[in-house]
mmCIF file of C-alpha atoms in Angstrom:
data_model
loop_
_atom_site.group_PDB
_atom_site.id
_atom_site.type_symbol
_atom_site.label_atom_id
_atom_site.label_comp_id
_atom_site.label_asym_id
_atom_site.label_seq_id
_atom_site.Cartn_x
_atom_site.Cartn_y
_atom_site.Cartn_z
ATOM 1 C CA MET A 1 0.132 0.152 0.163
ATOM 2 C CA SER A 2 1.617 3.697 -0.937
ATOM 3 C CA ILE A 3 1.890 5.525 1.687
ATOM 4 C CA LEU A 4 0.924 8.553 -0.079
ATOM 5 C CA GLU A 5 -1.689 8.980 -2.972
ATOM 6 C CA VAL A 6 -2.544 12.512 -4.359
ATOM 7 C CA ASN A 7 -5.357 12.415 -6.998
ATOM 8 C CA ASN A 8 -6.299 15.322 -9.295
ATOM 9 C CA LEU A 9 -4.729 18.481 -6.491
ATOM 10 C CA LYS A 10 -5.832 21.785 -8.064
ATOM 11 C CA LYS A 11 -5.758 24.923 -6.810
ATOM 12 C CA LYS A 12 -5.952 28.499 -7.391
ATOM 13 C CA PHE A 13 -5.359 32.058 -5.805
ATOM 14 C CA ASP A 14 -7.628 34.525 -7.146
ATOM 15 C CA ASN A 15 -8.314 33.695 -11.172
ATOM 16 C CA THR A 16 -4.615 32.431 -11.143
ATOM 17 C CA GLU A 17 -4.330 28.310 -11.284
ATOM 18 C CA ILE A 18 -0.901 27.458 -9.683
ATOM 19 C CA LEU A 19 -2.103 23.358 -9.481
ATOM 20 C CA LYS A 20 -3.806 22.208 -12.142
ATOM 21 C CA GLY A 21 -4.225 18.602 -11.155
ATOM 22 C CA ILE A 22 -0.870 16.953 -9.790
ATOM 23 C CA SER A 23 -1.580 13.074 -9.437
ATOM 24 C CA PHE A 24 1.390 10.571 -7.700
ATOM 25 C CA ASP A 25 1.777 8.391 -5.121
ATOM 26 C CA MET A 26 5.094 7.080 -2.963
ATOM 27 C CA GLU A 27 5.779 4.088 -1.022
ATOM 28 C CA LYS A 28 6.916 4.243 2.551
ATOM 29 C CA GLY A 29 11.077 4.941 3.200
ATOM 30 C CA GLU A 30 10.593 6.636 -0.755
ATOM 31 C CA THR A 31 12.501 9.934 -1.322
ATOM 32 C CA LEU A 32 11.163 11.832 -4.065
ATOM 33 C CA SER A 33 12.146 15.276 -5.401
ATOM 34 C CA ILE A 34 10.079 17.537 -6.920
ATOM 35 C CA LEU A 35 12.538 20.099 -9.323
ATOM 36 C CA GLY A 36 10.981 22.740 -11.473
ATOM 37 C CA SER A 37 11.052 26.412 -12.353
ATOM 38 C CA SER A 38 10.052 29.465 -9.747
ATOM 39 C CA GLY A 39 6.407 29.707 -9.987
ATOM 40 C CA SER A 40 5.951 26.131 -11.699
ATOM 41 C CA GLY A 41 3.829 25.205 -8.195
ATOM 42 C CA LYS A 42 6.283 22.837 -6.086
ATOM 43 C CA THR A 43 6.018 24.900 -2.570
ATOM 44 C CA THR A 44 2.565 25.181 -3.171
ATOM 45 C CA LEU A 45 2.122 21.614 -3.434
ATOM 46 C CA LEU A 46 4.264 21.054 -0.368
ATOM 47 C CA ARG A 47 2.013 23.532 1.097
ATOM 48 C CA CYS A 48 -1.506 21.679 0.344
ATOM 49 C CA LEU A 49 0.307 18.707 1.600
ATOM 50 C CA ASN A 50 1.086 19.733 4.884
ATOM 51 C CA PHE A 51 -2.486 21.742 4.844
ATOM 52 C CA LEU A 52 -1.019 25.067 5.138
ATOM 53 C CA GLU A 53 -2.816 25.533 1.892
ATOM 54 C CA THR A 54 -6.462 23.907 0.986
ATOM 55 C CA PRO A 55 -6.781 22.475 -1.987
ATOM 56 C CA ASP A 56 -9.653 23.857 -4.156
ATOM 57 C CA GLU A 57 -10.321 20.047 -5.873
ATOM 58 C CA GLY A 58 -8.515 16.632 -5.219
ATOM 59 C CA THR A 59 -8.118 14.534 -2.440
ATOM 60 C CA ILE A 60 -4.740 13.739 -0.325
ATOM 61 C CA THR A 61 -4.379 9.596 1.280
ATOM 62 C CA VAL A 62 -2.211 8.571 3.919
ATOM 63 C CA ASN A 63 -1.798 5.230 4.913
ATOM 64 C CA GLY A 64 -5.108 4.245 3.630
ATOM 65 C CA ASN A 65 -6.929 7.307 5.263
ATOM 66 C CA CYS A 66 -8.331 10.053 3.432
ATOM 67 C CA LEU A 67 -7.076 13.087 5.078
ATOM 68 C CA PHE A 68 -8.861 15.613 2.153
ATOM 69 C CA ASP A 69 -11.456 15.419 -0.544
ATOM 70 C CA ALA A 70 -12.595 18.614 -1.632
ATOM 71 C CA LYS A 71 -16.008 17.566 -2.114
ATOM 72 C CA ASN A 72 -16.479 17.381 1.309
ATOM 73 C CA GLY A 73 -15.676 21.105 1.819
ATOM 74 C CA PRO A 74 -13.193 23.029 4.321
ATOM 75 C CA LEU A 75 -11.883 21.670 7.289
ATOM 76 C CA ARG A 76 -12.244 22.624 10.888
ATOM 77 C CA ASP A 77 -9.024 24.263 12.680
ATOM 78 C CA GLY A 78 -8.538 21.319 15.027
ATOM 79 C CA ASP A 79 -8.987 18.748 12.056
ATOM 80 C CA LEU A 80 -6.461 20.782 10.399
ATOM 81 C CA ARG A 81 -3.599 20.768 13.524
ATOM 82 C CA GLN A 82 -4.852 16.568 13.641
ATOM 83 C CA LYS A 83 -4.058 15.978 9.631
ATOM 84 C CA ARG A 84 -0.905 18.623 9.781
ATOM 85 C CA LEU A 85 1.223 15.561 12.239
ATOM 86 C CA HIS A 86 0.954 13.341 9.436
ATOM 87 C CA PHE A 87 3.658 15.785 7.576
ATOM 88 C CA GLY A 88 6.959 17.351 8.943
ATOM 89 C CA MET A 89 8.122 20.628 7.343
ATOM 90 C CA VAL A 90 11.426 22.132 6.669
ATOM 91 C CA PHE A 91 11.180 25.675 5.122
ATOM 92 C CA GLN A 92 13.773 27.815 3.297
ATOM 93 C CA GLN A 93 13.961 30.050 6.382
ATOM 94 C CA PHE A 94 14.720 28.151 9.719
ATOM 95 C CA ASN A 95 12.262 29.957 11.060
ATOM 96 C CA LEU A 96 13.125 29.029 14.905
ATOM 97 C CA PHE A 97 11.821 30.761 17.724
ATOM 98 C CA PRO A 98 15.092 33.072 18.595
ATOM 99 C CA GLN A 99 14.771 32.942 22.771
ATOM 100 C CA TYR A 100 14.537 29.016 22.938
ATOM 101 C CA THR A 101 17.545 27.084 22.787
ATOM 102 C CA ALA A 102 18.064 24.456 20.022
ATOM 103 C CA LEU A 103 16.653 21.914 22.171
ATOM 104 C CA GLU A 104 13.894 23.971 23.604
ATOM 105 C CA ASN A 105 12.883 24.375 19.755
ATOM 106 C CA VAL A 106 12.948 20.979 19.321
ATOM 107 C CA ILE A 107 11.068 19.899 21.982
ATOM 108 C CA LEU A 108 7.969 22.534 22.141
ATOM 109 C CA ALA A 109 5.752 21.215 19.900
ATOM 110 C CA PRO A 110 5.692 17.763 21.389
ATOM 111 C CA LYS A 111 5.419 19.173 24.838
ATOM 112 C CA LEU A 112 2.230 21.796 23.722
ATOM 113 C CA GLN A 113 0.897 18.446 21.769
ATOM 114 C CA SER A 114 0.861 16.147 25.417
ATOM 115 C CA ASN A 115 0.019 18.936 27.761
ATOM 116 C CA GLY A 116 3.667 19.000 29.263
ATOM 117 C CA SER A 117 2.940 15.281 30.762
ATOM 118 C CA ASN A 118 6.135 12.580 29.411
ATOM 119 C CA MET A 119 8.388 15.521 29.368
ATOM 120 C CA ASP A 120 11.393 13.252 30.238
ATOM 121 C CA GLU A 121 10.876 10.887 27.235
ATOM 122 C CA ILE A 122 10.457 14.655 24.806
ATOM 123 C CA VAL A 123 13.581 15.665 26.554
ATOM 124 C CA LYS A 124 15.479 12.349 25.673
ATOM 125 C CA ASN A 125 14.078 12.027 21.576
ATOM 126 C CA GLY A 126 14.959 15.672 21.467
ATOM 127 C CA LYS A 127 18.513 15.396 22.671
ATOM 128 C CA SER A 128 18.428 12.089 20.201
ATOM 129 C CA LEU A 129 17.466 14.488 17.589
ATOM 130 C CA LEU A 130 19.528 16.919 17.838
ATOM 131 C CA GLU A 131 22.742 14.171 18.398
ATOM 132 C CA LYS A 132 21.885 12.626 14.859
ATOM 133 C CA MET A 133 22.152 16.156 13.527
ATOM 134 C CA GLY A 134 25.620 16.600 14.742
ATOM 135 C CA LEU A 135 24.709 18.993 17.071
ATOM 136 C CA ALA A 136 25.346 17.146 20.392
ATOM 137 C CA ASP A 137 27.506 20.147 21.503
ATOM 138 C CA ARG A 138 24.546 22.986 20.482
ATOM 139 C CA MET A 139 21.247 22.132 22.265
ATOM 140 C CA ASN A 140 21.747 25.407 24.995
ATOM 141 C CA ASN A 141 22.753 27.598 22.451
ATOM 142 C CA TYR A 142 20.468 30.017 20.963
ATOM 143 C CA PRO A 143 19.301 30.629 17.089
ATOM 144 C CA HIS A 144 21.287 33.266 17.009
ATOM 145 C CA GLN A 145 24.675 31.692 18.126
ATOM 146 C CA LEU A 146 24.495 29.045 15.174
ATOM 147 C CA SER A 147 25.502 28.858 12.095
ATOM 148 C CA GLY A 148 22.462 29.045 9.133
ATOM 149 C CA GLY A 149 23.750 25.337 8.481
ATOM 150 C CA GLN A 150 23.422 24.708 12.467
ATOM 151 C CA GLN A 151 20.060 26.495 12.206
ATOM 152 C CA GLN A 152 18.728 24.197 9.198
ATOM 153 C CA ARG A 153 19.310 21.214 10.993
ATOM 154 C CA VAL A 154 17.594 22.634 13.849
ATOM 155 C CA ALA A 155 14.778 23.081 12.219
ATOM 156 C CA ILE A 156 14.891 19.149 10.405
ATOM 157 C CA ALA A 157 15.032 17.755 14.305
ATOM 158 C CA ARG A 158 12.105 19.600 14.921
ATOM 159 C CA ALA A 159 9.940 18.455 12.277
ATOM 160 C CA LEU A 160 11.171 15.160 12.819
ATOM 161 C CA ALA A 161 10.233 15.422 16.842
ATOM 162 C CA LEU A 162 6.559 14.658 16.230
ATOM 163 C CA ARG A 163 7.514 11.399 14.157
ATOM 164 C CA PRO A 164 5.586 12.431 10.818
ATOM 165 C CA ASP A 165 4.589 10.078 8.348
ATOM 166 C CA ILE A 166 6.204 12.259 5.565
ATOM 167 C CA LEU A 167 9.353 14.645 6.060
ATOM 168 C CA CYS A 168 8.949 17.593 3.578
ATOM 169 C CA PHE A 169 11.378 20.270 2.361
ATOM 170 C CA ASP A 170 11.334 23.466 0.469
ATOM 171 C CA GLU A 171 14.212 24.213 -0.869
ATOM 172 C CA PRO A 172 15.973 23.348 2.565
ATOM 173 C CA THR A 173 19.589 24.724 1.253
ATOM 174 C CA SER A 174 18.735 27.855 -0.674
ATOM 175 C CA ALA A 175 19.036 30.602 2.402
ATOM 176 C CA LEU A 176 22.509 28.671 2.985
ATOM 177 C CA ASP A 177 25.604 30.051 1.872
ATOM 178 C CA PRO A 178 27.217 27.474 -0.383
ATOM 179 C CA GLU A 179 29.758 26.303 2.546
ATOM 180 C CA LEU A 180 26.907 25.373 4.418
ATOM 181 C CA THR A 181 24.872 23.264 1.793
ATOM 182 C CA GLY A 182 26.937 20.175 2.587
ATOM 183 C CA GLU A 183 26.170 19.889 6.186
ATOM 184 C CA VAL A 184 22.369 20.055 5.468
ATOM 185 C CA LEU A 185 22.508 17.490 2.272
ATOM 186 C CA LYS A 186 24.413 15.166 4.374
ATOM 187 C CA VAL A 187 22.461 15.411 6.914
ATOM 188 C CA ILE A 188 19.048 14.370 4.479
ATOM 189 C CA ARG A 189 21.440 11.450 2.631
ATOM 190 C CA GLU A 190 21.534 10.012 6.019
ATOM 191 C CA LEU A 191 17.838 9.824 6.315
ATOM 192 C CA ALA A 192 17.563 8.594 2.953
ATOM 193 C CA THR A 193 19.915 5.856 3.851
ATOM 194 C CA GLN A 194 17.128 5.128 7.133
ATOM 195 C CA HIS A 195 14.623 4.877 5.003
ATOM 196 C CA THR A 196 12.928 7.968 6.258
ATOM 197 C CA THR A 197 9.608 8.972 3.918
ATOM 198 C CA MET A 198 11.045 12.276 2.602
ATOM 199 C CA ILE A 199 9.950 14.767 -0.376
ATOM 200 C CA ILE A 200 12.223 17.096 -1.500
ATOM 201 C CA VAL A 201 11.680 20.398 -3.292
ATOM 202 C CA THR A 202 15.159 21.514 -4.771
ATOM 203 C CA HIS A 203 17.159 22.897 -7.107
ATOM 204 C CA GLU A 204 20.395 20.316 -6.323
ATOM 205 C CA ILE A 205 19.942 18.620 -9.196
ATOM 206 C CA GLY A 206 22.776 16.452 -8.546
ATOM 207 C CA PHE A 207 22.099 15.946 -4.953
ATOM 208 C CA ALA A 208 18.380 14.922 -6.449
ATOM 209 C CA LYS A 209 19.556 12.203 -8.460
ATOM 210 C CA ASP A 210 21.859 10.624 -6.133
ATOM 211 C CA VAL A 211 19.426 10.516 -3.165
ATOM 212 C CA SER A 212 15.752 10.105 -5.010
ATOM 213 C CA ASP A 213 13.710 6.911 -5.576
ATOM 214 C CA LYS A 214 11.723 9.339 -7.694
ATOM 215 C CA ILE A 215 11.587 12.575 -9.252
ATOM 216 C CA ILE A 216 8.863 14.743 -10.242
ATOM 217 C CA PHE A 217 9.432 17.537 -13.048
ATOM 218 C CA MET A 218 6.928 20.175 -12.683
ATOM 219 C CA ASP A 219 6.032 23.052 -15.303
ATOM 220 C CA ASP A 220 3.354 25.527 -14.899
ATOM 221 C CA GLY A 221 1.249 23.806 -12.241
ATOM 222 C CA VAL A 222 1.190 20.339 -13.930
ATOM 223 C CA ILE A 223 4.045 17.235 -13.675
ATOM 224 C CA ALA A 224 5.126 17.244 -17.049
ATOM 225 C CA GLU A 225 7.666 14.090 -16.333
ATOM 226 C CA GLN A 226 7.762 11.576 -13.648
ATOM 227 C CA GLY A 227 10.112 8.336 -13.304
ATOM 228 C CA THR A 228 13.168 7.421 -11.710
ATOM 229 C CA PRO A 229 16.516 9.729 -11.203
ATOM 230 C CA ALA A 230 17.737 7.603 -14.411
ATOM 231 C CA GLN A 231 15.230 8.196 -16.437
ATOM 232 C CA VAL A 232 13.970 12.032 -15.537
ATOM 233 C CA ILE A 233 17.860 13.071 -15.287
ATOM 234 C CA SER A 234 19.609 11.182 -17.601
ATOM 235 C CA ASN A 235 17.459 10.190 -19.945
ATOM 236 C CA PRO A 236 14.265 12.811 -20.347
ATOM 237 C CA THR A 237 11.218 12.674 -22.418
ATOM 238 C CA ASN A 238 9.717 15.871 -22.286
ATOM 239 C CA GLU A 239 11.454 18.914 -24.251
ATOM 240 C CA ARG A 240 10.625 21.039 -21.511
ATOM 241 C CA THR A 241 12.313 19.550 -18.738
ATOM 242 C CA ARG A 242 15.847 18.339 -21.136
ATOM 243 C CA GLN A 243 15.481 23.057 -20.993
ATOM 244 C CA PHE A 244 15.288 23.153 -17.513
ATOM 245 C CA LEU A 245 18.317 20.501 -17.068
ATOM 246 C CA ALA A 246 20.360 21.862 -19.445
ATOM 247 C CA ASN A 247 20.002 25.857 -17.813
ATOM 248 C CA TYR A 248 20.634 24.139 -14.062
ATOM 249 C CA ILE A 249 23.183 21.620 -15.326
ATOM 250 C CA GLY A 250 25.567 23.593 -18.015
#
């Protein structure tokens, strides 16, 4: 059974249609990378999957449970909070709370979800996640005391703290200096080897080719091409895909 099934997802803002019928599925433990030019709908797709935006049409199913069907009307706030737990989101900007330490940022959401119970377990898990991110010696540092790469790794640990079914990345290295990009990509690569189910919106073509089980290329709100990295990146059949890759690979 697929862990995620997306069927005919559509979204428009005012009179502009951003997503024009997106359908795909993925298995548990797979890494899916989404490529495409700016404005192709990649971020809007991620935001719809995380229920930060409400699709106008379509369905979203996780582990066989339909989380969203546009025919059923809008979701209530309580329903949205519960459904978002299936997805972890790592944004372009780190969005850490500046008044909290790295560890406090990671454990905040689990603490709120549990109403303060099981704190020993929550703190233990938070420390373990930061250790996995290579930040064992930075747990008590505040965001302004961390590099951009370190802040993004804290953000990844925070997204993992609620144990989501699917971890989503929206251009996780775009706000980083080139020398800091590698440390974040290394963490994501390690998560892939651990069979963490991930969706990654990225312009890092070589990284996407190496780490992904599947690639989707989006263009103008539709999936123009999808398949394995060997199919989409090494041997694209769509002319628009070829043009995009030529621009990025040179």
